[in-house]
CSV table of C-alpha atoms in Angstrom, one decimal:
chain,number,residue,atom,x,y,z
R,1,MET,CA,63.0,276.5,94.1
R,2,GLY,CA,65.8,275.8,96.5
R,3,SER,CA,64.5,272.2,97.0
R,4,HIS,CA,64.2,271.7,93.3
R,5,CYS,CA,67.9,272.9,92.8
R,6,GLN,CA,69.1,270.6,95.6
R,7,THR,CA,67.5,267.7,94.0
R,8,ILE,CA,68.9,268.5,90.6
R,9,TRP,CA,72.2,268.9,92.4
R,10,CYS,CA,72.0,265.5,94.1
R,11,GLU,CA,71.3,263.8,90.7
R,12,VAL,CA,74.3,265.5,89.1
R,13,GLU,CA,76.3,264.2,92.0
R,14,LEU,CA,75.0,260.8,91.4
R,15,ILE,CA,75.7,260.8,87.8
R,16,MET,CA,79.3,262.1,88.4
R,17,VAL,CA,79.8,259.2,91.1
R,18,HIS,CA,78.6,256.6,88.5
R,19,TRP,CA,81.0,258.0,85.8
R,20,LYS,CA,83.8,258.0,88.1
R,21,ARG,CA,83.1,254.5,88.9
R,22,LEU,CA,83.0,253.5,85.3
R,23,PHE,CA,86.3,255.5,84.7
R,24,CYS,CA,87.9,253.7,87.5
R,25,LEU,CA,86.6,250.2,86.2
R,26,TYR,CA,87.9,251.2,82.8
R,27,LEU,CA,91.5,252.0,84.3
R,28,LEU,CA,91.4,248.8,86.1
R,29,CYS,CA,90.4,246.7,83.0
R,30,SER,CA,93.1,248.6,81.1
R,31,PHE,CA,95.8,247.8,83.8
R,32,VAL,CA,94.8,244.2,83.9
R,33,SER,CA,95.1,243.9,80.1
R,34,PHE,CA,98.4,245.7,80.1
R,35,ALA,CA,99.6,243.6,83.0
R,36,HIS,CA,98.4,240.5,81.0
R,37,ALA,CA,100.4,241.5,78.0
R,38,GLN,CA,103.4,242.4,80.0
R,39,SER,CA,103.6,239.0,81.6
R,40,TYR,CA,102.7,237.1,78.5
R,41,PRO,CA,103.6,234.2,78.0
R,42,THR,CA,103.9,232.4,81.5
R,43,LYS,CA,103.7,229.0,80.0
R,44,VAL,CA,104.2,227.0,76.8
R,45,VAL,CA,102.4,228.3,73.8
R,46,LYS,CA,101.1,225.7,71.2
R,47,VAL,CA,101.6,226.4,67.5
R,48,ILE,CA,99.2,224.7,65.2
R,49,VAL,CA,100.7,223.9,61.9
R,50,PRO,CA,97.9,222.3,59.5
R,51,SER,CA,100.5,220.3,57.6
R,52,GLY,CA,102.8,217.4,57.9
R,53,THR,CA,106.4,217.6,59.3
R,54,SER,CA,108.1,218.7,56.2
R,55,GLY,CA,107.6,221.3,53.6
R,56,THR,CA,107.0,225.0,53.7
R,57,MET,CA,104.4,225.3,56.2
R,58,ASP,CA,106.2,223.2,58.7
R,59,LEU,CA,109.5,225.1,58.1
R,60,LEU,CA,107.6,228.7,58.6
R,61,GLY,CA,106.0,227.2,61.8
R,62,ARG,CA,109.2,226.0,63.3
R,63,GLU,CA,111.2,229.2,62.4
R,64,PHE,CA,108.5,231.5,63.9
R,65,ALA,CA,108.0,229.2,67.1
R,66,LEU,CA,111.9,229.4,67.6
R,67,ALA,CA,112.0,233.2,67.1
R,68,PHE,CA,109.1,233.8,69.5
R,69,ASN,CA,110.9,231.4,72.0
R,70,THR,CA,114.0,233.4,71.8
R,71,GLN,CA,112.4,236.9,71.7
R,72,LEU,CA,109.8,236.1,74.5
R,73,GLY,CA,111.6,233.8,76.6
R,74,LYS,CA,109.1,230.8,76.8
R,75,PRO,CA,108.6,227.6,74.6
R,76,PHE,CA,106.4,227.8,71.5
R,77,ILE,CA,106.1,224.2,70.6
R,78,VAL,CA,104.8,223.3,67.1
R,79,GLU,CA,102.0,220.7,66.8
R,80,ASN,CA,101.5,219.3,63.3
R,81,LYS,CA,97.8,218.7,62.6
R,82,ALA,CA,97.6,217.7,58.9
R,83,GLY,CA,94.7,216.6,56.9
R,84,ALA,CA,91.8,217.6,54.7
R,85,GLY,CA,93.8,220.4,53.0
R,86,GLY,CA,94.4,222.1,56.2
R,87,ASN,CA,90.9,222.0,57.6
R,88,ILE,CA,91.7,219.7,60.6
R,89,GLY,CA,94.5,222.0,61.9
R,90,MET,CA,92.4,225.2,61.2
R,91,GLY,CA,89.4,223.7,62.9
R,92,ILE,CA,91.4,222.9,66.0
R,93,LEU,CA,92.8,226.4,66.1
R,94,ALA,CA,89.4,228.0,65.7
R,95,HIS,CA,88.0,226.1,68.6
R,96,ALA,CA,91.0,226.4,71.0
R,97,PRO,CA,90.8,228.6,74.1
R,98,ALA,CA,91.2,232.3,73.3
R,99,ASP,CA,93.9,232.9,75.7
R,100,GLY,CA,96.9,233.3,73.6
R,101,TYR,CA,98.4,230.0,74.4
R,102,THR,CA,97.3,228.5,71.1
R,103,ILE,CA,98.2,230.2,67.9
R,104,GLY,CA,98.7,228.8,64.4
R,105,LEU,CA,99.9,229.2,61.0
R,106,GLY,CA,97.4,229.8,58.0
R,107,ALA,CA,97.6,229.8,54.4
R,108,ALA,CA,95.7,230.9,51.4
R,109,ASN,CA,94.3,227.5,50.6
R,110,ALA,CA,92.8,226.7,53.9
R,111,LEU,CA,91.7,230.2,54.8
R,112,ALA,CA,90.5,231.6,51.5
R,113,ALA,CA,89.9,228.6,49.3
R,114,ASN,CA,88.6,225.9,51.3
R,115,PRO,CA,85.3,227.6,52.3
R,116,PHE,CA,84.5,227.4,48.6
R,117,LEU,CA,86.1,224.2,47.7
R,118,TYR,CA,84.5,221.9,50.5
R,119,ALA,CA,81.0,221.2,51.1
R,120,SER,CA,81.6,222.3,54.8
R,121,VAL,CA,84.7,223.3,56.8
R,122,PRO,CA,85.1,223.4,60.6
R,123,PHE,CA,85.6,227.1,60.8
R,124,ASP,CA,84.3,230.4,59.6
R,125,THR,CA,87.5,232.3,58.4
R,126,LEU,CA,86.2,235.7,59.1
R,127,LYS,CA,84.4,235.1,62.4
R,128,ASP,CA,86.6,232.3,64.1
R,129,PHE,CA,90.3,233.8,63.9
R,130,ALA,CA,91.9,236.7,65.1
R,131,PRO,CA,94.8,237.6,62.5
R,132,ILE,CA,98.1,238.2,64.0
R,133,ALA,CA,100.7,238.6,61.3
R,134,PHE,CA,100.9,238.3,57.6
R,135,ILE,CA,104.4,236.4,56.9
R,136,GLY,CA,104.8,236.5,53.1
R,137,ARG,CA,104.0,235.3,49.7
R,138,MET,CA,105.1,232.3,47.5
R,139,GLN,CA,105.0,232.1,43.7
R,140,PHE,CA,104.7,228.8,41.9
R,141,VAL,CA,106.3,227.1,38.8
R,142,LEU,CA,105.0,224.2,36.8
R,143,VAL,CA,107.7,221.7,36.6
R,144,ALA,CA,107.8,218.4,34.7
R,145,GLN,CA,109.8,215.2,35.3
R,146,GLN,CA,112.8,215.1,32.9
R,147,SER,CA,111.4,211.9,31.3
R,148,VAL,CA,108.4,213.7,30.0
R,149,PRO,CA,109.0,214.2,26.3
R,150,ALA,CA,107.8,217.9,26.1
R,151,ASP,CA,109.9,221.1,27.1
R,152,ASN,CA,107.2,223.8,26.9
R,153,LEU,CA,103.5,224.1,27.7
R,154,LYS,CA,102.3,223.9,24.0
R,155,ASP,CA,104.1,220.6,23.6
R,156,LEU,CA,103.1,219.3,26.8
R,157,ILE,CA,99.3,220.0,26.2
R,158,ALA,CA,99.6,218.5,22.8
R,159,LEU,CA,101.1,215.3,24.5
R,160,MET,CA,98.4,215.1,26.9
R,161,LYS,CA,95.6,215.4,24.2
R,162,SER,CA,97.4,212.6,22.2
R,163,LYS,CA,96.9,210.4,25.2
R,164,LYS,CA,100.1,208.5,24.4
R,165,MET,CA,100.8,208.5,28.1
R,166,ASN,CA,98.9,208.9,31.2
R,167,PHE,CA,99.6,211.9,33.2
R,168,ASN,CA,99.4,212.8,37.0
R,169,PHE,CA,100.4,215.7,39.1
R,170,GLY,CA,101.3,216.0,42.8
R,171,SER,CA,100.7,218.4,45.5
R,172,SER,CA,100.9,218.6,49.4
R,173,GLY,CA,97.4,217.8,49.8
R,174,ILE,CA,93.8,218.1,48.6
R,175,GLY,CA,92.7,221.7,48.3
R,176,ASN,CA,96.0,223.4,48.4
R,177,THR,CA,97.2,226.1,45.8
R,178,ALA,CA,99.1,223.6,43.8
R,179,HIS,CA,96.2,221.2,43.6
R,180,LEU,CA,93.8,224.0,42.6
R,181,PHE,CA,96.2,225.5,39.9
R,182,GLY,CA,96.5,221.7,38.5
R,183,GLU,CA,92.6,221.6,38.3
R,184,LEU,CA,92.4,225.0,36.7
R,185,LEU,CA,95.1,224.0,34.1
R,186,LYS,CA,93.0,220.8,33.3
R,187,GLN,CA,89.9,222.8,32.7
R,188,ARG,CA,91.6,225.6,30.9
R,189,ALA,CA,93.6,223.3,28.5
R,190,GLY,CA,91.0,220.7,28.1
R,191,VAL,CA,93.2,217.7,29.2
R,192,GLU,CA,93.2,215.0,31.7
R,193,MET,CA,95.5,214.3,34.5
R,194,GLU,CA,95.0,212.6,37.9
R,195,HIS,CA,95.8,214.5,41.1
R,196,ILE,CA,98.0,212.6,43.5
R,197,PRO,CA,98.0,214.2,47.1
R,198,PHE,CA,100.9,213.8,49.5
R,199,LYS,CA,101.4,214.8,53.1
R,200,SER,CA,103.8,217.7,52.1
R,201,SER,CA,105.4,219.4,49.0
R,202,GLY,CA,108.5,217.9,49.9
R,203,GLU,CA,107.3,214.5,49.7
R,204,ALA,CA,105.5,215.1,46.3
R,205,ILE,CA,108.7,216.6,45.0
R,206,GLN,CA,110.6,213.4,46.0
R,207,GLU,CA,108.1,211.3,44.0
R,208,LEU,CA,108.4,213.7,41.2
R,209,VAL,CA,112.1,213.5,41.0
R,210,ALA,CA,111.9,209.6,41.1
R,211,GLY,CA,109.6,209.7,38.2
R,212,ARG,CA,106.4,208.4,40.0
R,213,ILE,CA,104.5,211.5,38.9
R,214,GLN,CA,105.0,213.7,36.1
R,215,LEU,CA,104.1,217.2,36.9
R,216,GLN,CA,103.7,219.6,39.9
R,217,PHE,CA,103.2,223.3,40.7
R,218,ALA,CA,105.9,224.0,43.3
R,219,SER,CA,107.9,226.9,44.8
R,220,PRO,CA,110.8,227.8,42.7
R,221,ALA,CA,113.0,227.5,45.6
R,222,GLU,CA,112.0,224.1,46.4
R,223,VAL,CA,112.7,222.6,42.8
R,224,MET,CA,115.6,224.8,41.6
R,225,PRO,CA,118.3,222.3,42.8
R,226,HIS,CA,116.5,219.6,40.6
R,227,ILE,CA,116.3,222.0,37.9
R,228,LYS,CA,120.0,222.7,37.9
R,229,ARG,CA,120.7,218.9,37.9
R,230,GLY,CA,118.4,218.3,34.9
R,231,VAL,CA,116.2,216.0,36.7
R,232,LEU,CA,113.2,218.5,36.6
R,233,LYS,CA,112.4,221.1,33.7
R,234,PRO,CA,110.4,224.3,34.3
R,235,ILE,CA,107.3,224.6,32.1
R,236,ALA,CA,105.7,227.9,33.0
R,237,ILE,CA,105.5,230.4,35.9
R,238,ALA,CA,102.1,230.7,37.9
R,239,ALA,CA,102.4,234.2,38.7
R,240,GLY,CA,101.8,237.7,37.5
R,241,ASN,CA,105.6,238.0,36.5
R,242,ARG,CA,108.5,235.9,35.6
R,243,VAL,CA,110.7,234.9,38.5
R,244,GLU,CA,114.4,236.1,38.9
R,245,SER,CA,115.6,232.6,39.3
R,246,LEU,CA,114.0,231.2,36.0
R,247,PRO,CA,114.1,234.4,33.6
R,248,GLN,CA,113.7,232.5,30.6
R,249,THR,CA,110.5,230.6,31.7
R,250,PRO,CA,107.4,232.3,30.7
R,251,THR,CA,104.3,232.9,32.7
R,252,LEU,CA,101.0,231.1,32.0
R,253,SER,CA,99.5,234.3,31.3
R,254,GLU,CA,102.0,235.0,28.6
R,255,LEU,CA,101.1,231.6,27.1
R,256,GLY,CA,97.5,232.4,26.9
R,257,PHE,CA,96.4,231.0,30.3
R,258,PRO,CA,95.5,233.8,32.7
R,259,GLY,CA,94.1,233.4,36.1
R,260,PHE,CA,97.1,231.9,37.8
R,261,GLU,CA,98.4,235.3,39.1
R,262,SER,CA,97.4,234.7,42.7
R,263,PRO,CA,100.3,233.5,44.7
R,264,THR,CA,100.0,231.6,47.9
R,265,TRP,CA,100.6,233.4,51.3
R,266,PHE,CA,101.0,232.5,55.0
R,267,GLY,CA,100.2,234.2,58.2
R,268,ILE,CA,99.9,233.6,61.8
R,269,LEU,CA,96.6,233.7,63.6
R,270,ALA,CA,94.8,233.0,67.0
R,271,PRO,CA,91.3,232.0,68.0
R,272,ALA,CA,88.8,235.0,67.8
R,273,GLY,CA,88.6,236.6,71.1
R,274,THR,CA,92.2,236.4,72.0
R,275,PRO,CA,93.2,239.5,73.9
R,276,LYS,CA,94.0,242.4,71.6
R,277,GLU,CA,97.1,243.2,73.6
R,278,ILE,CA,98.5,239.6,72.9
R,279,ILE,CA,97.7,239.8,69.3
R,280,ASN,CA,99.6,243.2,69.1
R,281,LEU,CA,102.6,241.9,71.0
R,282,LEU,CA,102.9,238.8,68.6
R,283,ASN,CA,102.4,241.1,65.7
R,284,GLN,CA,105.4,243.2,66.6
R,285,GLU,CA,107.5,240.0,67.6
R,286,ALA,CA,106.6,238.6,64.2
R,287,ARG,CA,107.8,241.8,62.5
R,288,VAL,CA,111.1,241.7,64.6
R,289,ALA,CA,111.7,238.1,63.5
R,290,THR,CA,111.1,238.8,59.7
R,291,GLN,CA,113.8,241.4,59.8
R,292,GLN,CA,116.3,239.0,61.1
R,293,THR,CA,118.9,237.8,58.5
R,294,SER,CA,118.8,234.2,59.4
R,295,ILE,CA,114.8,234.1,59.0
R,296,LYS,CA,115.1,236.1,55.8
R,297,THR,CA,117.4,233.6,54.5
R,298,ARG,CA,115.3,230.6,55.5
R,299,LEU,CA,112.1,232.3,53.9
R,300,ALA,CA,114.1,232.9,50.7
R,301,GLN,CA,115.2,229.3,50.7
R,302,ALA,CA,111.7,228.3,50.9
R,303,GLY,CA,110.6,230.8,48.1
R,304,VAL,CA,108.8,233.0,50.4
R,305,GLU,CA,108.9,236.8,50.1
R,306,PRO,CA,108.4,238.4,53.4
R,307,ALA,CA,106.0,241.1,53.9
R,308,TYR,CA,104.4,243.0,57.0
R,309,MET,CA,100.8,243.8,57.8
R,310,THR,CA,99.0,245.1,61.0
R,311,PRO,CA,96.5,242.8,62.3
R,312,ASP,CA,93.6,244.9,61.0
R,313,GLN,CA,95.3,244.9,57.6
R,314,PHE,CA,95.8,241.3,57.4
R,315,ARG,CA,91.9,240.8,58.3
R,316,SER,CA,91.1,243.0,55.4
R,317,PHE,CA,93.6,241.2,53.1
R,318,ILE,CA,92.0,237.8,54.0
R,319,ALA,CA,88.4,239.1,53.2
R,320,GLU,CA,89.6,240.4,49.8
R,321,GLU,CA,91.5,237.0,49.2
R,322,MET,CA,88.4,235.0,49.8
R,323,LYS,CA,86.7,236.8,47.0
R,324,ARG,CA,89.7,236.2,44.6
R,325,TRP,CA,89.9,232.4,45.6
R,326,GLU,CA,86.2,232.0,45.3
R,327,SER,CA,86.4,232.8,41.6
R,328,ILE,CA,89.7,230.5,41.1
R,329,VAL,CA,87.7,227.6,42.8
R,330,LYS,CA,84.7,228.0,40.6
R,331,GLN,CA,87.0,228.3,37.4
R,332,SER,CA,88.8,225.1,38.4
R,333,GLY,CA,85.6,223.1,38.7
R,334,ALA,CA,86.9,221.5,41.7
R,335,ARG,CA,84.5,220.5,44.6
R,336,LEU,CA,85.1,218.1,47.7
R,337,ASN,CA,82.7,216.8,50.2
């Protein structure tokens, strides 16, 4: 009996030693992770922006890179990787080292729409990225060049159907929100117009102002100066509600064309597997940045309404948005190789 008890006690001691070792290992790992987050960053951090060097995406990338630089004391350098509707840049981000030294900007089109628009994309939205911070949302307005002889959607559609003139519309690239909204309008209204992709929304607007394209879905903030000068005219709002800056312009839904209520959105992400401590740190730094008056002003100028989400909330949001954009892509009839 005594020998049996002694054996049991020895086994208990061994189990206790094992758990003590595991606990010590846990503390060590926690300390290393904490120390890693406390010292981060120790070198330059690359910020991948999947667009050209102008337009909303570039502006947001540079604003947050500058904010992180100031707040964390190390350079955050923007690298523009344009092409394929954001697929090139997002593919580079997805396959970058998951060490916190490569992060990037993502938007609704690349993350939520492209997986359904393109035959294949070089990333899996839900598996290849670690969401860091939601930045905000942006509404769209359909604008026409002042030379177009139509001031409202009804007359515009009638003009298109008359085929008295050829129509085209611009966007900041194949597969972005403005492109998909244009394709959706074509399908819903039963009209023809050619899509002309540009490297940025700013470049597309320049061509619109110059009269080389006729229509564009754009941020109200981007086109308001041209609307005020009479160079462009607002036709309809692609959002759930009218926008404050254009109170007399009806929404597409009001005009009998529902389905344009989904605004585009922007966020910061890292490659999957990036240490959670770094993700949480950057999330808080992004939250601090969006509370700064200077950044609020810049976001407003770009037509972006700031909003905050935790990394987990942002991940859930992306999953839901993929369902929404899958439906929009299918309704638009757009499909790219």
